[in-house]
Amino acid sequence: MKKIAIPFVVLLMFLISSCYYDKAELIYNQNVACDTSNVKYSTVVAPILNTNCNGCHGGNAAMGAGIILDNYASTKVYIDNRRLINSILQNGTASNMPKGGGKLDACTIRKINSWINKGALNN
Ligand code: HEC
């Protein structure tokens, strides 16, 4: 009996602690690691677009259906008509972006949303 019980208890402890770890990770990612306090166009938003979007939507790229997201003025058009945020939220009201790729991670989307909510300034 004892021989079976000890590994069982160890396994149970491992399972419980791994569940706890997952939860802590989730909370950490959502509340602590995502800093949306100082999101600027030049330092945060433009680099996100350059990395994830401008392979298709850059001025010299021919794959973005004429939608240019590598400068503020042109990006602002798609901010104001809500197409950009709807496309990355993948909420069914615009084409899902990035096209052919996965959804941007939650923190990246929150950063862009925070910038938009503060007026989408050219800062
Ligand atoms: C692989 C190429 C590709 C990538 C990467 C890509 N797009 Fe697009 N995007 C397109 C094409 C093609 C269209 C137009 C056709 C369509 O709607 O599918 C488009 C359309 C759009 C539209 C208009 C959607 C609508 O319904 O009016 C927006 C806004 C947009 N993209 C934003 C983005 C953003 C933001 C990213 C990065 C997070 C991104 N795209 C990444 C190719 C791309």
mmCIF file of N, CA and C and ligand atoms in Angstrom:
data_model
loop_
_atom_site.group_PDB
_atom_site.id
_atom_site.type_symbol
_atom_site.label_atom_id
_atom_site.label_comp_id
_atom_site.label_asym_id
_atom_site.label_seq_id
_atom_site.Cartn_x
_atom_site.Cartn_y
_atom_site.Cartn_z
ATOM 1 N N MET A 1 0.840 -1.205 0.000
ATOM 2 C CA MET A 1 0.000 0.000 0.000
ATOM 3 C C MET A 1 0.875 1.256 0.000
ATOM 4 N N LYS A 2 1.826 1.301 0.936
ATOM 5 C CA LYS A 2 2.697 2.464 1.051
ATOM 6 C C LYS A 2 3.463 2.718 -0.252
ATOM 7 N N LYS A 3 3.920 1.618 -0.872
ATOM 8 C CA LYS A 3 4.706 1.733 -2.099
ATOM 9 C C LYS A 3 3.943 2.439 -3.219
ATOM 10 N N ILE A 4 2.653 2.250 -3.250
ATOM 11 C CA ILE A 4 1.836 2.885 -4.279
ATOM 12 C C ILE A 4 1.477 4.311 -3.882
ATOM 13 N N ALA A 5 1.193 4.477 -2.589
ATOM 14 C CA ALA A 5 0.690 5.766 -2.119
ATOM 15 C C ALA A 5 1.707 6.895 -2.289
ATOM 16 N N ILE A 6 2.968 6.632 -2.037
ATOM 17 C CA ILE A 6 3.950 7.724 -2.092
ATOM 18 C C ILE A 6 4.117 8.307 -3.506
ATOM 19 N N PRO A 7 4.353 7.461 -4.508
ATOM 20 C CA PRO A 7 4.428 8.059 -5.854
ATOM 21 C C PRO A 7 3.136 8.753 -6.257
ATOM 22 N N PHE A 8 2.011 8.216 -5.783
ATOM 23 C CA PHE A 8 0.728 8.823 -6.115
ATOM 24 C C PHE A 8 0.621 10.228 -5.533
ATOM 25 N N VAL A 9 1.043 10.351 -4.270
ATOM 26 C CA VAL A 9 0.993 11.663 -3.614
ATOM 27 C C VAL A 9 1.946 12.638 -4.309
ATOM 28 N N VAL A 10 3.114 12.140 -4.681
ATOM 29 C CA VAL A 10 4.088 13.000 -5.371
ATOM 30 C C VAL A 10 3.509 13.480 -6.706
ATOM 31 N N LEU A 11 2.880 12.557 -7.415
ATOM 32 C CA LEU A 11 2.283 12.906 -8.698
ATOM 33 C C LEU A 11 1.175 13.943 -8.505
ATOM 34 N N LEU A 12 0.367 13.724 -7.480
ATOM 35 C CA LEU A 12 -0.725 14.653 -7.196
ATOM 36 C C LEU A 12 -0.183 16.051 -6.885
ATOM 37 N N MET A 13 0.880 16.092 -6.083
ATOM 38 C CA MET A 13 1.477 17.386 -5.736
ATOM 39 C C MET A 13 2.019 18.081 -6.977
ATOM 40 N N PHE A 14 2.606 17.271 -7.846
ATOM 41 C CA PHE A 14 3.151 17.840 -9.081
ATOM 42 C C PHE A 14 2.035 18.440 -9.936
ATOM 43 N N LEU A 15 0.941 17.686 -10.040
ATOM 44 C CA LEU A 15 -0.188 18.159 -10.855
ATOM 45 C C LEU A 15 -0.772 19.446 -10.290
ATOM 46 N N ILE A 16 -0.938 19.463 -8.977
ATOM 47 C CA ILE A 16 -1.522 20.655 -8.348
ATOM 48 C C ILE A 16 -0.599 21.853 -8.546
ATOM 49 N N SER A 17 0.698 21.638 -8.342
ATOM 50 C CA SER A 17 1.606 22.780 -8.454
ATOM 51 C C SER A 17 1.719 23.245 -9.901
ATOM 52 N N SER A 18 1.611 22.316 -10.878
ATOM 53 C CA SER A 18 1.716 22.764 -12.259
ATOM 54 C C SER A 18 0.476 23.546 -12.672
ATOM 55 N N CYS A 19 -0.675 23.207 -12.126
ATOM 56 C CA CYS A 19 -1.878 23.992 -12.383
ATOM 57 C C CYS A 19 -1.704 25.393 -11.824
ATOM 58 N N TYR A 20 -1.178 25.448 -10.620
ATOM 59 C CA TYR A 20 -0.989 26.755 -9.995
ATOM 60 C C TYR A 20 -0.025 27.594 -10.819
ATOM 61 N N TYR A 21 1.021 26.965 -11.314
ATOM 62 C CA TYR A 21 2.014 27.687 -12.104
ATOM 63 C C TYR A 21 1.378 28.287 -13.357
ATOM 64 N N ASP A 22 0.544 27.495 -14.049
ATOM 65 C CA ASP A 22 -0.133 27.984 -15.252
ATOM 66 C C ASP A 22 -0.960 29.224 -14.954
ATOM 67 N N LYS A 23 -1.682 29.146 -13.842
ATOM 68 C CA LYS A 23 -2.550 30.256 -13.475
ATOM 69 C C LYS A 23 -1.742 31.514 -13.189
ATOM 70 N N ALA A 24 -0.662 31.339 -12.444
ATOM 71 C CA ALA A 24 0.175 32.479 -12.098
ATOM 72 C C ALA A 24 0.739 33.122 -13.361
ATOM 73 N N GLU A 25 1.111 32.285 -14.291
ATOM 74 C CA GLU A 25 1.665 32.758 -15.557
ATOM 75 C C GLU A 25 0.648 33.618 -16.297
ATOM 76 N N LEU A 26 -0.596 33.143 -16.308
ATOM 77 C CA LEU A 26 -1.670 33.851 -16.997
ATOM 78 C C LEU A 26 -1.891 35.226 -16.376
ATOM 79 N N ILE A 27 -1.963 35.232 -15.047
ATOM 80 C CA ILE A 27 -2.206 36.494 -14.345
ATOM 81 C C ILE A 27 -1.033 37.440 -14.576
ATOM 82 N N TYR A 28 0.157 36.880 -14.513
ATOM 83 C CA TYR A 28 1.353 37.691 -14.704
ATOM 84 C C TYR A 28 1.349 38.346 -16.079
ATOM 85 N N ASN A 29 1.057 37.532 -17.107
ATOM 86 C CA ASN A 29 1.064 38.056 -18.468
ATOM 87 C C ASN A 29 0.043 39.166 -18.666
ATOM 88 N N GLN A 30 -1.116 39.007 -18.072
ATOM 89 C CA GLN A 30 -2.172 39.974 -18.351
ATOM 90 C C GLN A 30 -2.032 41.253 -17.553
ATOM 91 N N ASN A 31 -1.549 41.142 -16.321
ATOM 92 C CA ASN A 31 -1.599 42.321 -15.477
ATOM 93 C C ASN A 31 -0.256 42.983 -15.219
ATOM 94 N N VAL A 32 0.801 42.234 -15.262
ATOM 95 C CA VAL A 32 2.078 42.810 -14.878
ATOM 96 C C VAL A 32 2.964 43.074 -16.087
ATOM 97 N N ALA A 33 3.137 42.073 -16.925
ATOM 98 C CA ALA A 33 4.129 42.192 -17.981
ATOM 99 C C ALA A 33 3.704 43.117 -19.118
ATOM 100 N N CYS A 34 2.424 43.391 -19.254
ATOM 101 C CA CYS A 34 1.982 44.213 -20.371
ATOM 102 C C CYS A 34 1.891 45.672 -19.953
ATOM 103 N N ASP A 35 2.897 46.429 -20.299
ATOM 104 C CA ASP A 35 2.942 47.842 -19.921
ATOM 105 C C ASP A 35 2.364 48.691 -21.052
ATOM 106 N N THR A 36 1.172 49.216 -20.825
ATOM 107 C CA THR A 36 0.521 50.040 -21.857
ATOM 108 C C THR A 36 0.560 51.519 -21.481
ATOM 109 N N SER A 37 1.423 51.851 -20.526
ATOM 110 C CA SER A 37 1.366 53.213 -19.976
ATOM 111 C C SER A 37 2.007 54.275 -20.869
ATOM 112 N N ASN A 38 2.959 53.903 -21.659
ATOM 113 C CA ASN A 38 3.692 54.940 -22.399
ATOM 114 C C ASN A 38 3.856 54.545 -23.864
ATOM 115 N N VAL A 39 2.737 54.240 -24.498
ATOM 116 C CA VAL A 39 2.789 53.752 -25.871
ATOM 117 C C VAL A 39 2.798 54.940 -26.833
ATOM 118 N N LYS A 40 3.889 55.073 -27.563
ATOM 119 C CA LYS A 40 4.002 56.154 -28.543
ATOM 120 C C LYS A 40 4.007 55.567 -29.951
ATOM 121 N N TYR A 41 3.602 56.389 -30.917
ATOM 122 C CA TYR A 41 3.629 55.924 -32.300
ATOM 123 C C TYR A 41 5.051 55.525 -32.706
ATOM 124 N N SER A 42 5.999 56.420 -32.452
ATOM 125 C CA SER A 42 7.353 56.202 -32.983
ATOM 126 C C SER A 42 8.095 55.042 -32.326
ATOM 127 N N THR A 43 7.892 54.871 -31.024
ATOM 128 C CA THR A 43 8.692 53.878 -30.305
ATOM 129 C C THR A 43 8.014 52.519 -30.176
ATOM 130 N N VAL A 44 6.691 52.471 -30.255
ATOM 131 C CA VAL A 44 5.983 51.199 -30.041
ATOM 132 C C VAL A 44 5.140 50.798 -31.248
ATOM 133 N N VAL A 45 4.245 51.678 -31.670
ATOM 134 C CA VAL A 45 3.268 51.292 -32.698
ATOM 135 C C VAL A 45 3.949 51.072 -34.052
ATOM 136 N N ALA A 46 4.760 52.034 -34.480
ATOM 137 C CA ALA A 46 5.415 51.886 -35.791
ATOM 138 C C ALA A 46 6.279 50.616 -35.850
ATOM 139 N N PRO A 47 7.078 50.332 -34.807
ATOM 140 C CA PRO A 47 7.843 49.073 -34.850
ATOM 141 C C PRO A 47 6.961 47.817 -34.916
ATOM 142 N N ILE A 48 5.814 47.826 -34.230
ATOM 143 C CA ILE A 48 4.900 46.671 -34.303
ATOM 144 C C ILE A 48 4.413 46.493 -35.741
ATOM 145 N N LEU A 49 4.022 47.608 -36.363
ATOM 146 C CA LEU A 49 3.517 47.530 -37.744
ATOM 147 C C LEU A 49 4.636 47.114 -38.695
ATOM 148 N N ASN A 50 5.823 47.645 -38.468
ATOM 149 C CA ASN A 50 6.948 47.274 -39.348
ATOM 150 C C ASN A 50 7.235 45.774 -39.266
ATOM 151 N N THR A 51 7.208 45.259 -38.062
ATOM 152 C CA THR A 51 7.522 43.843 -37.874
ATOM 153 C C THR A 51 6.432 42.925 -38.406
ATOM 154 N N ASN A 52 5.182 43.261 -38.135
ATOM 155 C CA ASN A 52 4.097 42.309 -38.396
ATOM 156 C C ASN A 52 3.283 42.585 -39.661
ATOM 157 N N CYS A 53 3.380 43.786 -40.187
ATOM 158 C CA CYS A 53 2.432 44.179 -41.240
ATOM 159 C C CYS A 53 3.102 44.695 -42.504
ATOM 160 N N ASN A 54 4.240 45.350 -42.351
ATOM 161 C CA ASN A 54 4.736 46.109 -43.493
ATOM 162 C C ASN A 54 5.515 45.299 -44.521
ATOM 163 N N GLY A 55 5.655 43.998 -44.268
ATOM 164 C CA GLY A 55 6.105 43.135 -45.357
ATOM 165 C C GLY A 55 5.090 43.191 -46.500
ATOM 166 N N CYS A 56 3.843 43.435 -46.143
ATOM 167 C CA CYS A 56 2.768 43.569 -47.147
ATOM 168 C C CYS A 56 2.294 45.015 -47.282
ATOM 169 N N HIS A 57 2.251 45.752 -46.164
ATOM 170 C CA HIS A 57 1.661 47.087 -46.182
ATOM 171 C C HIS A 57 2.693 48.208 -46.193
ATOM 172 N N GLY A 58 3.966 47.900 -46.421
ATOM 173 C CA GLY A 58 4.975 48.943 -46.567
ATOM 174 C C GLY A 58 4.830 49.612 -47.929
ATOM 175 N N GLY A 59 5.369 50.817 -48.052
ATOM 176 C CA GLY A 59 5.231 51.586 -49.288
ATOM 177 C C GLY A 59 5.741 50.858 -50.518
ATOM 178 N N ASN A 60 6.772 50.045 -50.350
ATOM 179 C CA ASN A 60 7.343 49.364 -51.504
ATOM 180 C C ASN A 60 6.774 47.949 -51.688
ATOM 181 N N ALA A 61 5.892 47.547 -50.781
ATOM 182 C CA ALA A 61 5.354 46.189 -50.870
ATOM 183 C C ALA A 61 4.107 46.179 -51.747
ATOM 184 N N ALA A 62 3.982 45.162 -52.532
ATOM 185 C CA ALA A 62 2.861 45.100 -53.468
ATOM 186 C C ALA A 62 1.782 44.135 -52.994
ATOM 187 N N MET A 63 1.920 43.647 -51.753
ATOM 188 C CA MET A 63 1.015 42.582 -51.306
ATOM 189 C C MET A 63 -0.070 43.070 -50.354
ATOM 190 N N GLY A 64 -0.182 44.344 -50.111
ATOM 191 C CA GLY A 64 -1.109 44.842 -49.095
ATOM 192 C C GLY A 64 -2.314 45.558 -49.657
ATOM 193 N N ALA A 65 -2.654 45.305 -50.914
ATOM 194 C CA ALA A 65 -3.861 45.865 -51.541
ATOM 195 C C ALA A 65 -3.892 47.398 -51.469
ATOM 196 N N GLY A 66 -2.709 48.011 -51.524
ATOM 197 C CA GLY A 66 -2.638 49.475 -51.544
ATOM 198 C C GLY A 66 -2.824 50.124 -50.185
ATOM 199 N N ILE A 67 -2.954 49.309 -49.152
ATOM 200 C CA ILE A 67 -3.096 49.848 -47.791
ATOM 201 C C ILE A 67 -1.701 50.023 -47.213
ATOM 202 N N ILE A 68 -1.316 51.280 -46.963
ATOM 203 C CA ILE A 68 0.055 51.581 -46.542
ATOM 204 C C ILE A 68 0.081 51.891 -45.052
ATOM 205 N N LEU A 69 0.903 51.148 -44.324
ATOM 206 C CA LEU A 69 0.962 51.324 -42.868
ATOM 207 C C LEU A 69 2.376 51.653 -42.391
ATOM 208 N N ASP A 70 3.204 52.214 -43.286
ATOM 209 C CA ASP A 70 4.576 52.521 -42.857
ATOM 210 C C ASP A 70 4.808 54.006 -42.596
ATOM 211 N N ASN A 71 3.727 54.791 -42.550
ATOM 212 C CA ASN A 71 3.878 56.183 -42.120
ATOM 213 C C ASN A 71 2.622 56.591 -41.359
ATOM 214 N N TYR A 72 2.766 57.645 -40.546
ATOM 215 C CA TYR A 72 1.669 58.020 -39.648
ATOM 216 C C TYR A 72 0.398 58.410 -40.397
ATOM 217 N N ALA A 73 0.528 59.303 -41.377
ATOM 218 C CA ALA A 73 -0.662 59.851 -42.043
ATOM 219 C C ALA A 73 -1.514 58.749 -42.663
ATOM 220 N N SER A 74 -0.867 57.836 -43.312
ATOM 221 C CA SER A 74 -1.589 56.779 -43.989
ATOM 222 C C SER A 74 -2.161 55.767 -42.985
ATOM 223 N N THR A 75 -1.403 55.496 -41.931
ATOM 224 C CA THR A 75 -1.887 54.586 -40.881
ATOM 225 C C THR A 75 -3.124 55.177 -40.204
ATOM 226 N N LYS A 76 -3.094 56.503 -39.990
ATOM 227 C CA LYS A 76 -4.187 57.181 -39.272
ATOM 228 C C LYS A 76 -5.535 56.991 -39.973
ATOM 229 N N VAL A 77 -5.521 56.883 -41.293
ATOM 230 C CA VAL A 77 -6.763 56.645 -42.048
ATOM 231 C C VAL A 77 -7.424 55.359 -41.554
ATOM 232 N N TYR A 78 -6.615 54.315 -41.356
ATOM 233 C CA TYR A 78 -7.165 53.011 -40.964
ATOM 234 C C TYR A 78 -7.400 52.905 -39.459
ATOM 235 N N ILE A 79 -6.810 53.849 -38.714
ATOM 236 C CA ILE A 79 -7.153 53.968 -37.294
ATOM 237 C C ILE A 79 -8.541 54.600 -37.202
ATOM 238 N N ASP A 80 -8.720 55.705 -37.924
ATOM 239 C CA ASP A 80 -9.978 56.461 -37.819
ATOM 240 C C ASP A 80 -11.179 55.679 -38.337
ATOM 241 N N ASN A 81 -11.001 54.883 -39.353
ATOM 242 C CA ASN A 81 -12.157 54.103 -39.836
ATOM 243 C C ASN A 81 -12.302 52.753 -39.112
ATOM 244 N N ARG A 82 -11.464 52.547 -38.071
ATOM 245 C CA ARG A 82 -11.534 51.359 -37.192
ATOM 246 C C ARG A 82 -11.128 50.055 -37.882
ATOM 247 N N ARG A 83 -10.712 50.152 -39.139
ATOM 248 C CA ARG A 83 -10.370 48.928 -39.868
ATOM 249 C C ARG A 83 -9.146 48.251 -39.248
ATOM 250 N N LEU A 84 -8.164 49.048 -38.827
ATOM 251 C CA LEU A 84 -6.937 48.439 -38.303
ATOM 252 C C LEU A 84 -7.206 47.679 -37.008
ATOM 253 N N ILE A 85 -7.879 48.307 -36.072
ATOM 254 C CA ILE A 85 -8.115 47.620 -34.793
ATOM 255 C C ILE A 85 -9.038 46.421 -34.997
ATOM 256 N N ASN A 86 -10.061 46.582 -35.838
ATOM 257 C CA ASN A 86 -10.957 45.442 -36.078
ATOM 258 C C ASN A 86 -10.224 44.284 -36.753
ATOM 259 N N SER A 87 -9.298 44.614 -37.650
ATOM 260 C CA SER A 87 -8.582 43.542 -38.355
ATOM 261 C C SER A 87 -7.673 42.759 -37.410
ATOM 262 N N ILE A 88 -7.025 43.449 -36.449
ATOM 263 C CA ILE A 88 -6.136 42.709 -35.544
ATOM 264 C C ILE A 88 -6.907 42.050 -34.397
ATOM 265 N N LEU A 89 -8.080 42.592 -34.062
ATOM 266 C CA LEU A 89 -8.928 41.916 -33.063
ATOM 267 C C LEU A 89 -9.574 40.673 -33.669
ATOM 268 N N GLN A 90 -9.610 40.627 -34.980
ATOM 269 C CA GLN A 90 -10.191 39.485 -35.709
ATOM 270 C C GLN A 90 -11.616 39.239 -35.221
ATOM 271 N N ASN A 91 -12.410 40.310 -35.220
ATOM 272 C CA ASN A 91 -13.764 40.246 -34.660
ATOM 273 C C ASN A 91 -14.850 40.096 -35.714
ATOM 274 N N GLY A 92 -14.439 39.843 -36.958
ATOM 275 C CA GLY A 92 -15.428 39.562 -37.992
ATOM 276 C C GLY A 92 -15.930 40.779 -38.748
ATOM 277 N N THR A 93 -15.448 41.985 -38.383
ATOM 278 C CA THR A 93 -15.932 43.179 -39.080
ATOM 279 C C THR A 93 -14.922 43.722 -40.083
ATOM 280 N N ALA A 94 -13.756 43.093 -40.170
ATOM 281 C CA ALA A 94 -12.759 43.447 -41.188
ATOM 282 C C ALA A 94 -11.981 42.165 -41.491
ATOM 283 N N SER A 95 -11.197 42.197 -42.555
ATOM 284 C CA SER A 95 -10.364 41.021 -42.848
ATOM 285 C C SER A 95 -9.400 40.779 -41.693
ATOM 286 N N ASN A 96 -9.208 39.539 -41.313
ATOM 287 C CA ASN A 96 -8.298 39.214 -40.212
ATOM 288 C C ASN A 96 -6.848 39.504 -40.599
ATOM 289 N N MET A 97 -6.154 40.214 -39.727
ATOM 290 C CA MET A 97 -4.734 40.526 -39.937
ATOM 291 C C MET A 97 -3.939 40.112 -38.715
ATOM 292 N N PRO A 98 -2.641 39.822 -38.839
ATOM 293 C CA PRO A 98 -1.890 39.749 -40.102
ATOM 294 C C PRO A 98 -2.368 38.591 -40.985
ATOM 295 N N LYS A 99 -2.542 38.909 -42.241
ATOM 296 C CA LYS A 99 -3.084 37.940 -43.190
ATOM 297 C C LYS A 99 -2.183 36.714 -43.276
ATOM 298 N N GLY A 100 -2.788 35.554 -43.142
ATOM 299 C CA GLY A 100 -2.022 34.314 -43.261
ATOM 300 C C GLY A 100 -1.183 33.982 -42.052
ATOM 301 N N GLY A 101 -1.122 34.885 -41.063
ATOM 302 C CA GLY A 101 -0.335 34.621 -39.863
ATOM 303 C C GLY A 101 -1.261 34.426 -38.683
ATOM 304 N N GLY A 102 -0.717 34.166 -37.524
ATOM 305 C CA GLY A 102 -1.538 34.033 -36.318
ATOM 306 C C GLY A 102 -1.985 35.405 -35.861
ATOM 307 N N LYS A 103 -2.839 35.424 -34.880
ATOM 308 C CA LYS A 103 -3.278 36.674 -34.268
ATOM 309 C C LYS A 103 -2.117 37.284 -33.479
ATOM 310 N N LEU A 104 -2.031 38.605 -33.463
ATOM 311 C CA LEU A 104 -1.019 39.242 -32.615
ATOM 312 C C LEU A 104 -1.297 38.865 -31.157
ATOM 313 N N ASP A 105 -0.244 38.826 -30.340
ATOM 314 C CA ASP A 105 -0.487 38.448 -28.939
ATOM 315 C C ASP A 105 -1.272 39.545 -28.220
ATOM 316 N N ALA A 106 -1.930 39.139 -27.142
ATOM 317 C CA ALA A 106 -2.870 40.024 -26.441
ATOM 318 C C ALA A 106 -2.216 41.326 -25.999
ATOM 319 N N CYS A 107 -0.983 41.258 -25.537
ATOM 320 C CA CYS A 107 -0.319 42.474 -25.045
ATOM 321 C C CYS A 107 -0.055 43.456 -26.188
ATOM 322 N N THR A 108 0.348 42.957 -27.331
ATOM 323 C CA THR A 108 0.598 43.820 -28.495
ATOM 324 C C THR A 108 -0.700 44.528 -28.903
ATOM 325 N N ILE A 109 -1.795 43.803 -28.905
ATOM 326 C CA ILE A 109 -3.085 44.400 -29.266
ATOM 327 C C ILE A 109 -3.487 45.448 -28.230
ATOM 328 N N ARG A 110 -3.251 45.145 -26.966
ATOM 329 C CA ARG A 110 -3.589 46.113 -25.911
ATOM 330 C C ARG A 110 -2.775 47.397 -26.041
ATOM 331 N N LYS A 111 -1.519 47.256 -26.451
ATOM 332 C CA LYS A 111 -0.681 48.452 -26.629
ATOM 333 C C LYS A 111 -1.239 49.338 -27.740
ATOM 334 N N ILE A 112 -1.586 48.732 -28.852
ATOM 335 C CA ILE A 112 -2.139 49.512 -29.965
ATOM 336 C C ILE A 112 -3.465 50.144 -29.544
ATOM 337 N N ASN A 113 -4.277 49.384 -28.845
ATOM 338 C CA ASN A 113 -5.564 49.896 -28.383
ATOM 339 C C ASN A 113 -5.381 51.074 -27.429
ATOM 340 N N SER A 114 -4.401 50.967 -26.559
ATOM 341 C CA SER A 114 -4.135 52.038 -25.611
ATOM 342 C C SER A 114 -3.722 53.328 -26.336
ATOM 343 N N TRP A 115 -2.879 53.166 -27.345
ATOM 344 C CA TRP A 115 -2.444 54.323 -28.146
ATOM 345 C C TRP A 115 -3.653 54.955 -28.849
ATOM 346 N N ILE A 116 -4.531 54.147 -29.400
ATOM 347 C CA ILE A 116 -5.728 54.650 -30.086
ATOM 348 C C ILE A 116 -6.619 55.396 -29.093
ATOM 349 N N ASN A 117 -6.819 54.793 -27.928
ATOM 350 C CA ASN A 117 -7.706 55.409 -26.927
ATOM 351 C C ASN A 117 -7.177 56.739 -26.411
ATOM 352 N N LYS A 118 -5.866 56.924 -26.511
ATOM 353 C CA LYS A 118 -5.297 58.209 -26.077
ATOM 354 C C LYS A 118 -5.184 59.173 -27.253
ATOM 355 N N GLY A 119 -5.885 58.912 -28.317
ATOM 356 C CA GLY A 119 -5.961 59.865 -29.424
ATOM 357 C C GLY A 119 -5.119 59.516 -30.636
ATOM 358 N N ALA A 120 -4.442 58.384 -30.615
ATOM 359 C CA ALA A 120 -3.599 57.952 -31.749
ATOM 360 C C ALA A 120 -2.694 59.087 -32.237
ATOM 361 N N LEU A 121 -1.966 59.655 -31.303
ATOM 362 C CA LEU A 121 -1.129 60.819 -31.613
ATOM 363 C C LEU A 121 0.115 60.446 -32.428
ATOM 364 N N ASN A 122 0.594 61.417 -33.184
ATOM 365 C CA ASN A 122 1.850 61.246 -33.935
ATOM 366 C C ASN A 122 2.998 61.614 -33.000
ATOM 367 N N ASN A 123 3.223 60.754 -32.009
ATOM 368 C CA ASN A 123 4.202 61.099 -30.970
ATOM 369 C C ASN A 123 5.406 60.160 -31.003
HETATM 370 C C1 HEC B 1 0.802 38.621 -46.061
HETATM 371 C C2 HEC B 1 0.439 39.981 -46.338
HETATM 372 C C3 HEC B 1 -0.231 40.786 -45.261
HETATM 373 C C4 HEC B 1 0.186 40.986 -43.954
HETATM 374 C C5 HEC B 1 1.393 40.409 -43.238
HETATM 375 C C6 HEC B 1 -0.766 41.907 -43.376
HETATM 376 N N1 HEC B 1 -1.714 42.239 -44.279
HETATM 377 FE FE1 HEC B 1 -3.290 43.514 -44.003
HETATM 378 N N2 HEC B 1 -3.992 43.085 -45.847
HETATM 379 C C7 HEC B 1 -3.378 42.283 -46.785
HETATM 380 C C8 HEC B 1 -4.216 42.208 -47.982
HETATM 381 C C9 HEC B 1 -3.901 41.425 -49.239
HETATM 382 C C10 HEC B 1 -5.365 42.991 -47.703
HETATM 383 C C11 HEC B 1 -6.561 43.272 -48.604
HETATM 384 C C12 HEC B 1 -7.362 42.069 -48.881
HETATM 385 C C13 HEC B 1 -8.047 41.570 -47.665
HETATM 386 O O1 HEC B 1 -8.808 42.332 -47.061
HETATM 387 O O2 HEC B 1 -7.791 40.416 -47.326
HETATM 388 C C14 HEC B 1 -5.194 43.523 -46.366
HETATM 389 C C15 HEC B 1 -6.109 44.341 -45.745
HETATM 390 C C16 HEC B 1 -5.878 45.005 -44.558
HETATM 391 C C17 HEC B 1 -6.769 45.972 -43.953
HETATM 392 C C18 HEC B 1 -8.128 46.375 -44.487
HETATM 393 C C19 HEC B 1 -9.101 45.341 -43.949
HETATM 394 C C20 HEC B 1 -10.524 45.580 -44.352
HETATM 395 O O3 HEC B 1 -11.349 44.680 -44.111
HETATM 396 O O4 HEC B 1 -10.824 46.646 -44.859
HETATM 397 C C21 HEC B 1 -6.172 46.406 -42.816
HETATM 398 C C22 HEC B 1 -6.724 47.462 -41.845
HETATM 399 C C23 HEC B 1 -4.941 45.703 -42.673
HETATM 400 N N3 HEC B 1 -4.777 44.850 -43.746
HETATM 401 C C24 HEC B 1 -4.086 45.854 -41.610
HETATM 402 C C25 HEC B 1 -3.012 44.987 -41.368
HETATM 403 C C26 HEC B 1 -2.260 44.999 -40.139
HETATM 404 C C27 HEC B 1 -2.493 45.954 -38.983
HETATM 405 C C28 HEC B 1 -1.320 44.019 -40.258
HETATM 406 C C29 HEC B 1 -0.295 43.602 -39.240
HETATM 407 C C30 HEC B 1 -0.760 43.285 -37.912
HETATM 408 C C31 HEC B 1 -1.477 43.395 -41.562
HETATM 409 N N4 HEC B 1 -2.533 44.012 -42.193
HETATM 410 C C32 HEC B 1 -0.699 42.375 -42.058
HETATM 411 C C33 HEC B 1 -2.164 41.655 -46.643
HETATM 412 C C34 HEC B 1 -1.437 41.590 -45.453
#
